[in-house]
Structures are given as C-alpha cells and as structure tokens.
C-alpha cells in the first residue's frame, strides 16, 4: 500500500472561462462555413481546475469550477480543454482546443469554437472562422486600456439557466431557413469594429457597439434575450450602466455591463461575478 502511495502521480491543470464582446454564434459551422465568422472575446480569471490522480491500479479525475452553473461563459468548453490536457499532456494549445471542439460535436452539442480557444490561449482575442480554420489575433492593448476596461465592465449572473446547445439549435434552424442572417452578418462586423475601437482606446464607441450587438442578437430568436433578461438589462441601465451585452448565445446565463462599477455592484450585489482578464490561458501547476 505504501509503495502505491509513493508511485501516485498528480497532474493539475486550469483553464479560464471567457466573456465575449461580439460575434458569438458566427463561430458555429453552419454560419461560418458559408459567411465566415468573427468573434472578439476575453479570457477572465475564473477557472475550471482539473486534477488527475494516478496509481498503478486506478485513476481518479476531479473538476472544480469557479463560475455559477449555466453562466454562459463557456465553462463546458473550458472543462473539455482541461480534461484533454490532463490526458494528452504533450499536445499544443491549438491541438487541445480543436480536439475539445470535435469532442463536443461528436457528442451532438451545437456550438462554435470560441470557448475552447479562449480557454486554451487566454488573453483578449479576435478570432476569425473560415473554411473550418481558426485565425487567432491577440489584441495588444495598452495597460491603460486594459485597466480602464476592467474598471468599467461588470459581469452579472442572471440566475436564469443557460443551455447553450438549445439556444444555438434555434439559431441554426433559422440560419438554415435563411432567417435573420443579416443580423448575424452585422454581429460578425461588430466584432471587427469593436477590435478597432479597443485598439484606439475608444471605449465610448466600444460601449455603443455592445448595445448594437445585443439589439441584433435579440432579433435572431425570441428566446435569445427573454423578458426576464430584458428586465435585468433595464435595471442595470437605470443604475449606472451605459451598455449591456448578453454573454454567449444568450437565453439566460450572464450579462456584461459597461458603466459605473460602484453603482452596478451596489444594485446587483452577490449576483456580480468579479473578474480581471487572464492572459495565460491553459496551464499546468
């Protein structure tokens, strides 16, 4: 027994979840393969932590999450990246991100690739999706812009369960019917415009684009921004926010506000998910 304890190995990995500023849904193959997709997202210091314990006779895997359930922050994607990293230690971050996406597709999940790339690479990234490939451009923002963003962004968990695959299935059905494609094309363009606004440290323009993203997302399907989410957005806009963006594919989960952090924290209290940006991505520790 003592010899087995001595032979036990422990591998620990963690990967960040993400907030998305614009472009979500355009990374889904049904849209990206036809029109090309683009997403602007940012990894945050909320993590999925995985631990693999191995002895000569057995293996034990555990996960710990640092975000609420069904938060719309790409937790399941980060979890799969962590799981694969524990099993395939020699794989690159890109390989792990692609493997995690393919695994989810095999399991019948409807989703895109942005979650896996944020979890693997970290940082604030502009991701383009073309012909099954992902082109990742890390944003090189000034320290001032990063700090100002962190001081004005407030992430609020709605408490409304978010089921990504269900929300995306509704959107995919609309895409196949040719419905609301113009809105998705605009959402893709907004990701590009947001990238430029951040690089120019034009946060006022960035906030305007957040609102436009939410408007266009609400047009895609009636459940994307349901009435309860609209109520929370209105509450935020009445208490210090100048912009609001539903996270992920919407339909519950979390809302990202831009505005007076003090006022927003006061009104939303324990529903606020505090964060800073993560620039490391997946790592062993």
XYZ file of N, CA and C in Angstrom:
855
model
N 0.838 -1.211 0.000
C 0.000 0.000 0.000
C 0.869 1.256 0.000
N 1.908 1.259 0.837
C 2.797 2.420 0.899
C 3.534 2.627 -0.411
N 3.886 1.486 -1.051
C 4.576 1.597 -2.338
C 3.673 2.251 -3.389
N 2.355 1.923 -3.352
C 1.412 2.526 -4.298
C 1.284 4.022 -4.085
N 1.293 4.451 -2.803
C 1.227 5.877 -2.495
C 2.437 6.595 -3.073
N 3.604 5.961 -2.930
C 4.824 6.574 -3.445
C 4.796 6.694 -4.962
N 4.083 5.744 -5.622
C 4.026 5.753 -7.077
C 2.890 6.626 -7.614
N 2.092 7.202 -6.726
C 0.969 8.033 -7.161
C 1.475 9.314 -7.820
N 0.897 9.659 -8.940
C 1.228 10.915 -9.619
C -0.010 11.806 -9.644
N 0.216 13.091 -9.500
C -0.874 14.060 -9.522
C -0.581 15.098 -10.603
N -1.517 15.278 -11.501
C -1.400 16.307 -12.540
C -2.537 17.303 -12.356
N -2.203 18.580 -12.305
C -3.218 19.622 -12.135
C -3.156 20.604 -13.296
N -4.322 20.956 -13.778
C -4.439 21.885 -14.904
C -5.574 22.853 -14.615
N -5.426 24.086 -15.084
C -6.564 25.002 -15.031
C -6.644 25.806 -16.313
N -7.867 26.190 -16.646
C -8.110 26.981 -17.855
C -9.202 27.997 -17.560
N -9.088 29.190 -18.130
C -10.079 30.245 -17.858
C -11.344 30.096 -18.686
N -12.435 30.624 -18.146
C -13.646 30.798 -18.946
C -13.529 32.157 -19.639
N -14.566 32.555 -20.361
C -14.448 33.788 -21.152
C -15.701 34.641 -21.074
N -15.509 35.921 -21.349
C -16.619 36.796 -21.692
C -16.473 37.086 -23.181
N -17.589 37.289 -23.870
C -17.491 37.613 -25.299
C -18.095 38.989 -25.531
N -17.384 39.778 -26.287
C -17.807 41.151 -26.554
C -18.730 41.235 -27.774
N -18.426 40.452 -28.794
C -19.245 40.464 -30.015
C -18.894 39.261 -30.877
N -19.863 38.850 -31.701
C -19.587 37.828 -32.714
C -20.006 36.415 -32.363
N -20.429 36.176 -31.115
C -20.864 34.839 -30.758
C -21.929 34.338 -31.719
N -21.967 33.033 -31.936
C -22.873 32.351 -32.869
C -22.299 32.320 -34.281
N -21.546 33.356 -34.674
C -20.964 33.334 -36.023
C -19.792 32.356 -36.103
N -19.398 31.772 -34.950
C -18.359 30.741 -34.951
C -18.939 29.343 -35.158
N -20.272 29.225 -35.212
C -20.910 27.934 -35.468
C -20.750 27.584 -36.940
N -20.403 26.329 -37.205
C -20.046 25.904 -38.563
C -21.120 26.235 -39.594
N -22.379 26.069 -39.233
C -23.465 26.313 -40.192
C -23.456 27.734 -40.724
N -22.991 28.670 -39.915
C -22.866 30.057 -40.371
C -21.468 30.330 -40.929
N -20.446 29.948 -40.158
C -19.065 30.290 -40.518
C -18.641 29.702 -41.858
N -19.071 28.479 -42.169
C -18.668 27.841 -43.421
C -19.229 28.572 -44.644
N -20.352 29.233 -44.472
C -20.984 29.918 -45.596
C -20.629 31.395 -45.675
N -20.587 32.055 -44.511
C -20.414 33.509 -44.499
C -19.090 33.959 -43.863
N -18.413 33.061 -43.180
C -17.233 33.436 -42.403
C -17.663 34.023 -41.075
N -16.988 33.659 -39.998
C -17.355 34.149 -38.677
C -16.252 34.967 -38.045
N -16.602 35.758 -37.044
C -15.615 36.547 -36.302
C -16.132 36.793 -34.893
N -15.269 36.609 -33.918
C -15.615 36.794 -32.507
C -14.522 37.594 -31.819
N -14.929 38.512 -30.957
C -13.999 39.204 -30.074
C -14.332 38.761 -28.657
N -13.388 38.098 -27.996
C -13.657 37.642 -26.627
C -12.448 37.849 -25.732
N -12.633 37.581 -24.442
C -11.565 37.771 -23.464
C -11.660 36.696 -22.393
N -10.537 36.067 -22.114
C -10.472 35.112 -21.010
C -10.419 35.891 -19.692
N -11.058 35.351 -18.657
C -11.074 36.013 -17.351
C -10.556 35.064 -16.269
N -10.218 35.641 -15.127
C -9.594 34.834 -14.078
C -10.621 34.081 -13.216
N -11.523 33.427 -13.910
C -12.435 32.436 -13.331
C -12.123 31.131 -14.047
N -11.853 30.079 -13.296
C -11.228 28.908 -13.897
C -12.010 27.615 -13.707
N -11.758 26.702 -14.645
C -12.070 25.292 -14.438
C -10.745 24.633 -14.080
N -10.710 23.987 -12.927
C -9.495 23.329 -12.446
C -9.705 21.828 -12.498
N -8.759 21.120 -13.076
C -8.837 19.666 -13.162
C -7.646 19.021 -12.482
N -7.894 17.887 -11.853
C -6.828 17.155 -11.161
C -6.946 15.672 -11.487
N -5.858 15.094 -11.949
C -5.816 13.671 -12.276
C -4.844 12.973 -11.341
N -5.364 12.026 -10.546
C -4.545 11.238 -9.630
C -4.414 9.836 -10.208
N -3.173 9.381 -10.319
C -2.927 8.055 -10.879
C -2.080 7.220 -9.931
N -2.497 5.971 -9.751
C -1.681 4.968 -9.057
C -1.550 3.796 -10.026
N -0.724 2.824 -9.701
C -0.612 1.668 -10.608
C -1.931 0.943 -10.840
N -2.909 1.117 -9.936
C -4.158 0.358 -10.050
C -5.370 1.165 -10.494
N -5.330 2.488 -10.346
C -6.517 3.258 -10.709
C -6.171 4.708 -11.024
N -7.151 5.377 -11.614
C -7.010 6.810 -11.895
C -8.268 7.510 -11.411
N -8.099 8.731 -10.919
C -9.237 9.499 -10.394
C -9.158 10.920 -10.931
N -10.268 11.388 -11.531
C -10.312 12.716 -12.134
C -11.345 13.570 -11.414
N -10.949 14.811 -11.076
C -11.865 15.738 -10.414
C -11.838 17.088 -11.118
N -13.008 17.756 -11.119
C -13.118 19.108 -11.649
C -13.621 20.051 -10.567
N -13.168 21.284 -10.628
C -13.724 22.353 -9.796
C -13.967 23.557 -10.691
N -15.147 24.151 -10.586
C -15.466 25.330 -11.386
C -15.579 26.562 -10.515
N -15.144 27.706 -11.032
C -15.185 28.965 -10.288
C -16.229 29.926 -10.840
N -17.258 29.372 -11.509
C -18.353 30.191 -12.021
C -19.675 29.496 -11.712
N -20.783 30.245 -11.686
C -22.080 29.606 -11.452
C -22.438 28.636 -12.570
N -23.322 27.696 -12.287
C -23.792 26.746 -13.283
C -24.562 27.472 -14.382
N -24.356 27.029 -15.618
C -25.077 27.600 -16.775
C -24.928 29.116 -16.847
N -23.686 29.584 -16.753
C -23.418 31.026 -16.702
C -23.282 31.668 -18.076
N -23.169 30.850 -19.135
C -22.985 31.409 -20.474
C -21.586 31.938 -20.715
N -20.614 31.411 -19.934
C -19.230 31.894 -20.027
C -18.278 30.846 -20.630
N -18.846 29.842 -21.264
C -18.005 28.841 -21.923
C -17.381 27.836 -20.980
N -18.049 27.549 -19.869
C -17.483 26.645 -18.857
C -17.301 25.231 -19.396
N -18.271 24.716 -20.119
C -18.161 23.342 -20.614
C -17.009 23.211 -21.609
N -16.798 24.243 -22.422
C -15.671 24.220 -23.350
C -14.346 24.204 -22.612
N -14.237 25.030 -21.568
C -13.010 25.058 -20.757
C -12.797 23.716 -20.063
N -13.884 23.109 -19.606
C -13.789 21.819 -18.926
C -13.235 20.746 -19.859
N -13.693 20.741 -21.088
C -13.218 19.736 -22.038
C -11.759 19.975 -22.426
N -11.352 21.240 -22.508
C -9.942 21.541 -22.770
C -9.079 21.030 -21.618
N -9.537 21.242 -20.391
C -8.809 20.772 -19.207
C -8.718 19.248 -19.206
N -9.837 18.587 -19.456
C -9.867 17.118 -19.448
C -8.870 16.553 -20.462
N -8.876 17.093 -21.674
C -7.971 16.605 -22.708
C -6.516 16.928 -22.367
N -6.281 18.080 -21.735
C -4.917 18.448 -21.341
C -4.360 17.470 -20.300
N -5.226 16.981 -19.435
C -4.801 16.010 -18.426
C -4.435 14.667 -19.056
N -5.127 14.321 -20.114
C -4.899 13.024 -20.755
C -3.776 13.089 -21.788
N -3.753 14.194 -22.554
C -2.765 14.342 -23.632
C -1.815 15.487 -23.302
N -0.885 15.214 -22.413
C -0.038 16.283 -21.883
C 0.879 16.914 -22.926
N 1.214 16.180 -23.971
C 2.157 16.708 -24.955
C 1.532 17.526 -26.063
N 0.214 17.647 -26.081
C -0.456 18.371 -27.163
C -0.319 19.883 -26.995
N -0.308 20.591 -28.125
C -0.242 22.050 -28.091
C -1.602 22.624 -27.707
N -1.633 23.913 -27.367
C -2.890 24.562 -27.006
C -3.880 24.527 -28.166
N -3.373 24.749 -29.367
C -4.257 24.727 -30.538
C -4.834 23.334 -30.751
N -3.997 22.324 -30.617
C -4.474 20.952 -30.787
C -5.555 20.616 -29.760
N -5.345 21.033 -28.522
C -6.318 20.753 -27.464
C -7.638 21.483 -27.711
N -7.552 22.735 -28.168
C -8.774 23.497 -28.466
C -9.562 22.826 -29.578
N -8.879 22.402 -30.634
C -9.558 21.750 -31.755
C -10.125 20.387 -31.345
N -9.376 19.652 -30.528
C -9.845 18.350 -30.054
C -11.094 18.487 -29.188
N -11.114 19.513 -28.333
C -12.269 19.731 -27.452
C -13.513 20.063 -28.275
N -13.338 20.861 -29.303
C -14.469 21.199 -30.183
C -14.999 19.948 -30.882
N -14.093 19.149 -31.437
C -14.512 17.937 -32.151
C -15.199 16.959 -31.211
N -14.722 16.873 -29.981
C -15.350 16.004 -28.992
C -16.803 16.420 -28.762
N -17.026 17.714 -28.591
C -18.382 18.200 -28.346
C -19.295 17.963 -29.544
N -18.750 18.102 -30.752
C -19.542 17.843 -31.947
C -19.931 16.367 -32.032
N -19.004 15.502 -31.653
C -19.271 14.061 -31.642
C -20.394 13.713 -30.669
N -20.439 14.461 -29.568
C -21.467 14.226 -28.552
C -22.806 14.865 -28.917
N -22.840 15.562 -30.058
C -24.095 16.147 -30.529
C -24.365 17.551 -30.042
N -23.380 18.196 -29.410
C -23.576 19.577 -28.955
C -23.514 20.540 -30.143
N -24.363 21.544 -30.105
C -24.366 22.561 -31.162
C -23.656 23.799 -30.625
N -22.512 24.101 -31.174
C -21.754 25.258 -30.684
C -20.584 25.559 -31.586
N -19.860 26.614 -31.247
C -18.711 27.021 -32.040
C -17.401 26.735 -31.318
N -16.357 27.434 -31.743
C -15.008 27.166 -31.251
C -14.457 28.223 -30.309
N -15.177 29.335 -30.121
C -14.572 30.438 -29.379
C -14.228 30.062 -27.937
N -15.064 29.250 -27.278
C -14.840 28.896 -25.871
C -13.530 28.156 -25.692
N -13.257 27.231 -26.593
C -12.075 26.377 -26.467
C -10.786 27.174 -26.694
N -10.842 28.119 -27.634
C -9.651 28.926 -27.909
C -9.367 29.914 -26.773
N -10.418 30.462 -26.183
C -10.226 31.349 -25.034
C -9.631 30.579 -23.862
N -10.158 29.377 -23.618
C -9.657 28.551 -22.512
C -8.207 28.147 -22.733
N -7.861 27.811 -23.956
C -6.509 27.334 -24.248
C -5.476 28.463 -24.249
N -5.811 29.599 -24.889
C -4.810 30.650 -25.098
C -4.903 31.809 -24.109
N -6.087 32.075 -23.556
C -6.252 33.244 -22.695
C -6.168 34.525 -23.504
N -6.139 35.651 -22.802
C -5.983 36.946 -23.451
C -7.264 37.485 -24.059
N -7.147 38.648 -24.686
C -8.234 39.273 -25.430
C -7.944 39.008 -26.900
N -8.823 38.282 -27.557
C -8.517 37.772 -28.892
C -9.605 38.091 -29.909
N -9.149 38.349 -31.129
C -10.037 38.454 -32.271
C -9.881 37.148 -33.043
N -10.973 36.400 -33.145
C -10.947 35.084 -33.771
C -11.757 35.111 -35.061
N -11.147 34.625 -36.142
C -11.849 34.516 -37.412
C -12.015 33.050 -37.774
N -13.174 32.718 -38.306
C -13.502 31.335 -38.617
C -13.795 31.229 -40.107
N -12.906 30.527 -40.807
C -13.019 30.418 -42.257
C -12.689 28.997 -42.702
N -13.600 28.374 -43.433
C -13.377 27.055 -44.029
C -12.851 26.040 -43.013
N -13.437 26.061 -41.828
C -13.055 25.109 -40.796
C -11.805 25.478 -40.015
N -11.154 26.579 -40.399
C -9.929 27.011 -39.726
C -10.203 28.188 -38.793
N -9.323 28.348 -37.815
C -9.426 29.459 -36.873
C -8.172 30.319 -36.984
N -8.367 31.599 -37.227
C -7.241 32.548 -37.253
C -7.363 33.399 -36.000
N -6.377 33.291 -35.121
C -6.432 33.997 -33.834
C -5.466 35.174 -33.836
N -6.002 36.364 -33.531
C -5.177 37.570 -33.435
C -5.292 38.135 -32.024
N -4.248 37.960 -31.200
C -4.297 38.538 -29.846
C -4.221 40.062 -29.932
N -5.075 40.748 -29.186
C -5.043 42.205 -29.172
C -3.914 42.685 -28.264
N -3.136 43.617 -28.747
C -2.049 44.189 -27.956
C -2.492 45.559 -27.459
N -3.251 45.530 -26.387
C -3.815 46.764 -25.847
C -2.865 47.391 -24.837
N -2.987 48.696 -24.682
C -2.164 49.390 -23.696
C -2.608 49.007 -22.287
N -1.716 49.160 -21.347
C -2.033 48.889 -19.944
C -3.197 49.772 -19.495
N -3.210 50.998 -19.980
C -4.276 51.933 -19.626
C -5.638 51.423 -20.101
N -5.705 50.944 -21.343
C -6.970 50.444 -21.887
C -7.463 49.229 -21.109
N -6.555 48.324 -20.794
C -6.919 47.111 -20.049
C -7.480 47.480 -18.677
N -6.798 48.360 -17.975
C -7.246 48.752 -16.635
C -8.575 49.505 -16.681
N -8.740 50.337 -17.706
C -9.988 51.088 -17.824
C -11.157 50.150 -18.131
N -10.904 49.164 -18.988
C -11.928 48.164 -19.283
C -12.329 47.413 -18.011
N -11.331 46.964 -17.267
C -11.613 46.214 -16.041
C -12.368 47.061 -15.018
N -12.130 48.364 -15.048
C -12.786 49.244 -14.078
C -14.227 49.581 -14.460
N -14.597 49.305 -15.716
C -15.932 49.688 -16.173
C -16.819 48.505 -16.576
N -16.249 47.325 -16.680
C -17.037 46.154 -17.024
C -17.519 45.454 -15.763
N -18.793 45.122 -15.732
C -19.397 44.431 -14.590
C -20.177 43.230 -15.115
N -19.816 42.054 -14.631
C -20.433 40.806 -15.064
C -21.480 40.378 -14.037
N -22.701 40.178 -14.492
C -23.811 39.851 -13.593
C -24.438 38.522 -14.004
N -24.550 37.607 -13.059
C -25.212 36.324 -13.304
C -26.708 36.513 -13.117
N -27.487 36.160 -14.127
C -28.929 36.400 -14.088
C -29.682 35.416 -13.210
N -29.078 34.238 -12.968
C -29.782 33.193 -12.231
C -30.725 32.396 -13.123
N -30.781 32.766 -14.402
C -31.628 32.056 -15.367
C -30.771 30.998 -16.063
N -31.126 29.717 -15.959
C -30.312 28.663 -16.572
C -30.097 28.895 -18.067
N -28.865 28.701 -18.495
C -28.498 28.896 -19.897
C -28.093 27.541 -20.464
N -28.777 27.109 -21.515
C -28.418 25.867 -22.191
C -27.937 26.223 -23.584
N -26.620 26.232 -23.748
C -26.014 26.722 -24.987
C -26.488 25.942 -26.203
N -26.483 24.621 -26.103
C -26.819 23.811 -27.266
C -28.245 24.072 -27.730
N -29.179 24.233 -26.777
C -30.566 24.511 -27.141
C -30.695 25.873 -27.814
N -30.037 26.874 -27.225
C -30.090 28.225 -27.802
C -29.494 28.238 -29.199
N -28.355 27.560 -29.369
C -27.708 27.536 -30.678
C -28.509 26.739 -31.699
N -29.199 25.678 -31.239
C -30.023 24.887 -32.161
C -31.113 25.749 -32.789
N -31.729 26.617 -31.971
C -32.752 27.520 -32.501
C -32.180 28.439 -33.565
N -30.959 28.941 -33.306
C -30.328 29.847 -34.265
C -29.933 29.119 -35.548
N -29.428 27.882 -35.396
C -29.030 27.101 -36.565
C -30.234 26.824 -37.460
N -31.364 26.525 -36.856
C -32.584 26.301 -37.629
C -32.965 27.537 -38.425
N -32.792 28.699 -37.803
C -33.080 29.948 -38.515
C -32.098 30.183 -39.657
N -30.823 29.856 -39.409
C -29.795 30.032 -40.446
C -30.126 29.172 -41.657
N -30.521 27.931 -41.398
C -30.858 27.010 -42.491
C -32.037 27.519 -43.303
N -32.938 28.238 -42.659
C -34.108 28.805 -43.338
C -33.806 30.170 -43.960
N -32.589 30.672 -43.715
C -32.211 31.984 -44.245
C -32.786 33.140 -43.461
N -33.248 32.859 -42.227
C -33.861 33.903 -41.406
C -32.822 34.611 -40.543
N -32.908 35.923 -40.484
C -32.070 36.761 -39.616
C -30.570 36.642 -39.913
N -30.231 36.223 -41.118
C -28.817 36.121 -41.500
C -28.170 37.503 -41.493
N -28.943 38.533 -41.893
C -28.400 39.903 -41.904
C -27.960 40.326 -40.500
N -28.729 39.912 -39.491
C -28.360 40.248 -38.115
C -27.051 39.579 -37.714
N -26.877 38.321 -38.108
C -25.643 37.603 -37.774
C -24.444 38.183 -38.517
N -24.664 38.591 -39.760
C -23.578 39.234 -40.506
C -23.189 40.545 -39.834
N -24.172 41.281 -39.339
C -23.882 42.525 -38.625
C -23.149 42.231 -37.324
N -23.544 41.171 -36.620
C -22.870 40.775 -35.376
C -21.407 40.441 -35.634
N -21.135 39.788 -36.764
C -19.754 39.494 -37.156
C -18.984 40.792 -37.404
N -19.603 41.728 -38.100
C -18.954 43.017 -38.394
C -18.694 43.804 -37.110
N -19.606 43.675 -36.150
C -19.443 44.383 -34.875
C -18.196 43.915 -34.138
N -17.868 42.633 -34.254
C -16.648 42.119 -33.622
C -15.417 42.823 -34.186
N -15.413 43.037 -35.493
C -14.293 43.730 -36.138
C -14.228 45.189 -35.697
N -15.399 45.833 -35.640
C -15.440 47.239 -35.235
C -15.044 47.416 -33.772
N -15.441 46.486 -32.929
C -15.046 46.536 -31.513
C -13.532 46.402 -31.357
N -12.955 45.517 -32.135
C -11.491 45.334 -32.111
C -10.789 46.657 -32.391
N -11.244 47.355 -33.417
C -10.645 48.637 -33.788
C -10.846 49.661 -32.680
N -12.061 49.691 -32.096
C -12.354 50.648 -31.019
C -11.435 50.427 -29.827
N -11.204 49.171 -29.458
C -10.323 48.882 -28.322
C -8.880 49.266 -28.634
N -8.444 48.971 -29.843
C -7.068 49.297 -30.223
C -6.834 50.801 -30.240
N -7.901 51.572 -30.450
C -7.797 53.039 -30.433
C -8.138 53.624 -29.063
N -8.401 52.735 -28.101
C -8.805 53.140 -26.747
C -10.059 54.005 -26.782
N -10.948 53.707 -27.714
C -12.205 54.431 -27.840
C -13.293 53.619 -27.136
N -13.344 53.729 -25.813
C -14.263 52.901 -25.044
C -15.707 53.376 -25.148
N -15.900 54.632 -25.482
C -17.262 55.124 -25.708
C -17.872 54.424 -26.920
N -17.082 54.318 -27.984
C -17.536 53.609 -29.181
C -17.722 52.121 -28.879
N -16.816 51.558 -28.103
C -16.910 50.157 -27.700
C -18.252 49.889 -27.006
N -18.656 50.780 -26.099
C -19.919 50.623 -25.374
C -21.112 50.704 -26.326
N -21.053 51.622 -27.274
C -22.134 51.742 -28.265
C -22.297 50.438 -29.048
N -21.179 49.832 -29.393
C -21.205 48.591 -30.169
C -21.735 47.426 -29.336
N -21.487 47.443 -28.035
C -22.070 46.429 -27.155
C -23.592 46.462 -27.246
N -24.153 47.648 -27.177
C -25.608 47.782 -27.271
C -26.132 47.326 -28.626
N -25.403 47.638 -29.672
C -25.842 47.223 -31.004
C -25.778 45.709 -31.159
N -24.782 45.088 -30.531
C -24.675 43.622 -30.563
C -25.905 43.000 -29.914
N -26.275 43.508 -28.740
C -27.436 42.972 -28.033
C -28.717 43.168 -28.844
N -28.856 44.328 -29.475
C -30.042 44.585 -30.300
C -30.146 43.552 -31.420
N -29.049 43.339 -32.137
C -29.076 42.385 -33.251
C -29.263 40.957 -32.772
N -28.695 40.627 -31.632
C -28.847 39.272 -31.087
C -30.305 39.010 -30.716
N -30.956 40.030 -30.203
C -32.367 39.877 -29.819
C -33.260 39.600 -31.025
N -32.821 39.997 -32.221
C -33.624 39.785 -33.422
C -33.533 38.352 -33.938
N -32.484 37.621 -33.532
C -32.230 36.295 -34.102
C -33.283 35.280 -33.679
N -33.649 35.316 -32.411
C -34.660 34.388 -31.897
C -35.274 34.996 -30.649
N -36.553 34.751 -30.452
C -37.265 35.387 -29.339
C -36.736 34.963 -27.970
N -36.079 33.793 -27.877
C -35.567 33.321 -26.593
C -34.137 33.787 -26.302
N -33.500 34.430 -27.283
C -32.110 34.854 -27.098
C -31.985 35.894 -25.987
N -32.890 36.857 -26.009
C -32.931 37.866 -24.940
C -34.362 37.849 -24.387
N -34.665 36.892 -23.497
C -36.031 36.739 -23.000
C -36.439 37.891 -22.071
N -37.732 38.004 -21.773
C -38.234 39.121 -20.961
C -37.505 39.311 -19.626
N -37.194 38.249 -18.926
C -36.508 38.386 -17.630
C -35.116 38.983 -17.792
N -34.453 38.640 -18.877
C -33.130 39.215 -19.147
C -33.270 40.695 -19.501
N -34.286 41.033 -20.262
C -34.543 42.440 -20.607
C -34.764 43.263 -19.340
N -35.479 42.704 -18.379
C -35.721 43.402 -17.113
C -34.420 43.686 -16.380
N -33.511 42.709 -16.377
C -32.222 42.889 -15.701
C -31.380 43.935 -16.430
N -31.414 43.901 -17.750
C -30.682 44.904 -18.534
C -31.208 46.304 -18.227
N -32.532 46.452 -18.210
C -33.126 47.755 -17.901
C -32.723 48.232 -16.509
N -32.687 47.322 -15.571
C -32.287 47.653 -14.205
C -30.855 48.175 -14.176
N -29.980 47.521 -14.927
C -28.596 47.969 -14.996
C -28.464 49.336 -15.636
N -29.211 49.556 -16.707
C -29.151 50.843 -17.411
C -29.701 51.991 -16.567
N -30.555 51.661 -15.618
C -31.089 52.672 -14.694
C -30.155 52.942 -13.522
N -29.148 52.095 -13.359
C -28.262 52.217 -12.190
C -26.787 52.215 -12.581
N -26.450 53.065 -13.536
C -25.042 53.315 -13.802
C -24.467 52.731 -15.068
N -25.185 51.829 -15.742
C -24.658 51.243 -16.975
C -25.025 52.101 -18.175
N -24.138 52.130 -19.170
C -24.462 52.791 -20.441
C -24.562 51.758 -21.563
N -24.177 50.498 -21.265
C -24.253 49.441 -22.275
C -24.420 48.094 -21.587
N -25.010 47.153 -22.334
C -25.213 45.798 -21.809
C -25.112 44.795 -22.951
N -24.512 43.673 -22.661
C -24.305 42.624 -23.668
C -24.595 41.268 -23.034
N -25.524 40.501 -23.626
C -25.765 39.149 -23.133
C -24.573 38.271 -23.511
N -24.161 37.403 -22.598
C -22.966 36.580 -22.832
C -23.318 35.312 -23.595
N -22.380 34.877 -24.432
C -22.585 33.663 -25.197
C -23.751 33.802 -26.151
N -24.528 32.737 -26.266
C -25.663 32.735 -27.188
C -26.918 33.305 -26.557
N -26.818 33.754 -25.294
C -27.972 34.354 -24.629
C -28.871 33.302 -24.010
N -30.164 33.617 -23.925
C -31.148 32.680 -23.373
C -30.906 32.421 -21.886
N -30.417 33.435 -21.166
C -30.098 33.268 -19.749
C -28.614 33.459 -19.520
N -28.101 32.859 -18.457
C -26.666 32.953 -18.188
C -26.274 34.268 -17.556
N -25.355 35.006 -18.188
C -24.813 36.232 -17.605
C -24.951 37.417 -18.555
N -24.896 38.602 -17.965
C -24.940 39.851 -18.726
C -23.698 40.664 -18.392
N -23.068 41.206 -19.400
C -21.905 42.069 -19.220
C -22.348 43.516 -19.376
N -22.159 44.289 -18.306
C -22.495 45.715 -18.334
C -21.222 46.552 -18.466
N -21.387 47.729 -19.016
C -20.301 48.718 -19.102
C -20.817 49.998 -18.456
N -20.090 50.465 -17.440
C -20.545 51.699 -16.801
C -19.930 51.919 -15.441
N -20.716 52.458 -14.533
C -20.249 52.799 -13.186
C -20.240 51.539 -12.331
N -19.058 51.006 -12.088
C -18.932 49.731 -11.372
C -19.484 49.815 -9.954
N -19.239 50.926 -9.277
C -19.703 51.078 -7.894
C -21.231 50.977 -7.809
N -21.922 51.701 -8.693
C -23.386 51.679 -8.676
C -23.935 50.304 -9.054
N -23.325 49.701 -10.055
C -23.802 48.398 -10.518
C -23.563 47.309 -9.478
N -22.424 47.358 -8.822
C -22.149 46.375 -7.763
C -23.148 46.540 -6.615
N -23.501 47.769 -6.337
C -24.432 48.046 -5.236
C -25.821 47.488 -5.551
N -26.276 47.637 -6.782
C -27.633 47.211 -7.121
C -27.733 45.701 -7.356
N -26.651 45.086 -7.857
C -26.727 43.649 -8.167
C -26.103 42.753 -7.089
N -25.336 43.340 -6.182
C -24.844 42.615 -5.019
C -24.138 41.309 -5.324
N -24.634 40.211 -4.726
C -23.990 38.901 -4.852
C -24.107 38.288 -6.239
N -24.899 38.900 -7.105
C -25.021 38.385 -8.472
C -23.846 38.803 -9.348
N -23.021 39.727 -8.847
C -21.850 40.185 -9.601
C -20.746 39.138 -9.534
N -20.185 38.804 -10.692
C -19.035 37.895 -10.773
C -17.797 38.755 -10.987
N -17.023 38.956 -9.947
C -15.815 39.786 -10.061
C -14.789 39.099 -10.962
N -14.067 39.882 -11.738
C -13.051 39.289 -12.613
C -12.015 40.317 -13.038
N -10.889 39.793 -13.461
C -9.886 40.515 -14.216
C -9.552 39.646 -15.418
N -8.867 40.211 -16.400
C -8.536 39.430 -17.578
C -7.430 38.425 -17.268
N -7.484 37.297 -17.958
C -6.440 36.274 -17.849
C -5.662 36.254 -19.164
N -4.338 36.366 -19.068
C -3.523 36.410 -20.276
C -2.632 35.174 -20.442
N -2.857 34.140 -19.632
C -2.036 32.926 -19.722
C -2.755 31.758 -20.385
N -4.048 31.659 -20.169
C -4.776 30.530 -20.721
C -4.497 29.251 -19.963
N -4.567 28.132 -20.661
C -4.353 26.828 -20.059
C -2.960 26.703 -19.465
N -2.878 26.191 -18.243
C -1.562 25.913 -17.686
C -1.615 24.793 -16.644
N -0.460 24.127 -16.536
C -0.261 23.080 -15.536
C 0.320 23.746 -14.303
N -0.028 23.242 -13.127
C 0.507 23.846 -11.909
C 0.613 22.800 -10.796
